[in-house]
C-alpha positions as CSV (number, residue, x, y, z in Angstrom):
1,S,0.0,0.0,0.0
2,I,3.0,2.3,0.4
3,A,3.7,2.0,-3.3
4,M,0.1,2.8,-4.0
5,L,0.4,6.0,-1.9
6,F,3.1,7.3,-4.2
7,G,1.4,6.2,-7.4
8,A,4.1,3.6,-8.2
9,A,3.4,0.2,-9.5
10,A,2.6,-2.4,-6.8
11,I,5.7,-4.4,-7.8
12,V,7.8,-1.6,-6.2
13,G,6.8,-3.0,-2.8
14,M,8.8,-6.2,-3.6
15,I,12.0,-4.1,-3.4
16,V,12.0,-4.6,0.4
17,S,12.2,-8.4,0.0
18,V,14.8,-8.4,-2.7
19,F,17.1,-6.1,-0.6
20,N,16.4,-8.0,2.5
21,G,17.9,-11.1,0.9
22,V,20.8,-9.3,-0.9
23,S,21.9,-7.4,2.2
24,R,22.3,-10.7,4.2
25,T,25.3,-11.7,2.0
26,F,26.6,-8.1,1.9
27,I,26.5,-7.5,5.6
28,G,28.1,-10.9,6.3
29,A,31.1,-10.0,4.1
30,F,31.2,-6.5,5.5
31,C,31.2,-8.0,9.1
32,D,34.0,-10.4,8.2
33,K,36.1,-7.5,6.9
34,F,35.2,-4.6,9.4
35,G,33.8,-6.4,12.4
36,S,30.5,-6.5,14.1
37,S,30.6,-3.0,15.6
38,A,30.9,-1.4,12.2
39,S,28.3,-3.7,10.8
40,M,25.8,-2.8,13.5
41,L,26.4,0.9,12.9
42,L,25.9,0.4,9.1
43,S,22.6,-1.5,9.8
44,N,21.4,1.2,12.1
45,G,22.4,3.9,9.6
46,A,20.3,2.1,7.0
47,A,17.3,2.1,9.4
48,I,17.6,5.8,10.0
49,L,17.9,6.5,6.3
50,S,14.9,4.4,5.4
51,G,12.7,6.4,7.7
52,L,14.1,9.7,6.5
53,F,13.8,8.8,2.8
54,L,10.2,7.6,3.3
55,L,9.2,10.7,5.3
56,V,10.7,13.1,2.8
57,A,9.0,11.1,0.0
58,T,5.7,11.6,1.8
59,F,6.0,15.4,1.6
60,T,7.5,15.6,-1.8
61,G,5.6,12.8,-3.6
62,S,9.0,11.6,-4.9
63,T,8.9,8.0,-6.2
64,A,12.7,7.9,-6.3
65,L,12.9,8.7,-2.6
66,M,10.2,6.2,-1.8
67,V,12.2,3.5,-3.7
68,L,15.4,4.5,-1.8
69,G,13.4,4.2,1.4
70,L,12.2,0.8,0.6
71,I,15.7,-0.3,-0.4
72,S,17.0,0.9,2.9
73,T,14.2,-0.8,4.7
74,G,15.1,-4.1,3.0
75,I,18.7,-3.7,3.9
76,T,17.8,-3.0,7.5
77,Y,15.8,-6.2,7.7
78,G,18.5,-8.3,6.2
79,C,21.3,-6.8,8.3
80,A,19.3,-7.4,11.5
81,M,18.9,-11.1,10.8
82,S,22.5,-11.6,9.9
83,M,23.8,-9.6,12.8
84,N,21.6,-11.7,15.2
85,A,23.8,-14.7,14.3
86,V,27.0,-12.8,14.8
87,V,26.1,-11.2,18.1
88,V,24.9,-14.5,19.6
89,R,28.2,-16.2,18.8
90,E,30.3,-13.2,20.0
91,Q,28.4,-12.8,23.3
92,F,27.7,-16.5,24.2
93,G,30.3,-18.5,22.2
94,S,29.8,-21.7,20.2
95,K,28.6,-23.8,23.1
96,N,24.8,-24.0,22.8
97,Y,24.8,-21.7,19.8
98,P,21.7,-23.3,18.1
99,S,19.7,-22.9,21.3
100,N,20.9,-19.3,22.0
101,F,20.3,-18.3,18.4
102,S,16.8,-19.8,18.5
103,V,16.0,-17.7,21.6
104,V,17.3,-14.5,19.9
105,T,15.2,-15.1,16.8
106,L,12.1,-15.4,18.9
107,S,12.2,-11.5,19.0
108,G,10.6,-11.7,15.6
109,I,7.4,-13.0,17.0
110,P,6.4,-10.0,19.2
111,S,7.9,-7.5,16.6
112,S,5.8,-9.2,13.9
113,I,2.7,-8.6,16.0
114,I,3.4,-5.3,17.7
115,G,5.0,-3.5,14.7
116,P,2.1,-3.8,12.3
117,Y,-0.4,-3.0,15.1
118,V,1.5,0.2,16.1
119,S,1.9,1.1,12.5
120,G,-1.9,0.7,12.0
121,V,-2.7,2.8,15.1
122,L,-0.3,5.5,13.8
123,Q,-1.8,5.4,10.3
124,D,-5.3,5.8,11.8
125,A,-4.1,8.7,13.9
126,S,-2.7,10.4,10.8
127,N,-5.9,10.0,8.8
128,G,-4.6,7.1,6.7
129,G,-1.2,8.5,5.9
130,Y,2.1,7.0,6.8
131,T,3.8,10.2,8.2
132,T,3.5,9.1,11.8
133,T,4.8,5.6,11.0
134,F,7.9,7.0,9.2
135,I,8.5,9.4,12.1
136,A,8.3,6.4,14.5
137,M,10.8,4.5,12.4
138,I,13.2,7.4,12.7
139,V,12.7,7.9,16.4
140,F,13.1,4.1,17.2
141,S,16.2,4.0,15.0
142,L,17.7,6.9,16.8
143,I,17.0,5.3,20.1
144,A,18.6,2.1,18.9
145,A,21.6,4.2,17.6
146,A,22.0,5.7,21.1
147,M,21.8,2.3,22.8
148,L,24.2,0.9,20.3
149,C,26.7,3.7,20.9
150,G,26.4,3.0,24.7
151,I,27.0,-0.7,24.2
152,L,30.0,0.0,22.0
153,L,31.5,2.4,24.6
154,I,31.0,-0.2,27.3
155,R,32.7,-2.8,25.2
156,K,35.6,-0.4,24.5
157,K,36.0,0.4,28.2
158,A,35.9,-3.3,29.1
159,K,38.7,-4.1,26.7
160,K,41.0,-1.5,28.4
């Protein structure tokens, strides 16, 4: 329905799925080369950009910005799933990895229920538009960025 809002073909909505899959390989290679901290920052940056692109597209009616926002959203989804695997191994090691990873992926259940519900409530609050949803994406991504920076600072201090 986001694609419909901007008058683009419905096929444009599939961009999220394509970039979700493509980004999993990319972020894995990126993580191997630059480490998990840089990868998490990249993922979080993509999340912030997705909200910003989509919000600006809402006000300008720009299909190009909407497409960039959907690409960034797909990248964010793919990065999150790949980074879950990395963080579980880094934090808990190889012992019991399958069980630990399974527990981490359970976070997808409440987010799959709560996310669309909150998005629907926000859409209703903005008379059917997506502006409040895109603002929420930006706000939650900024909160996650602040939390990530805090975690990275704690890790850095712990290594000293």
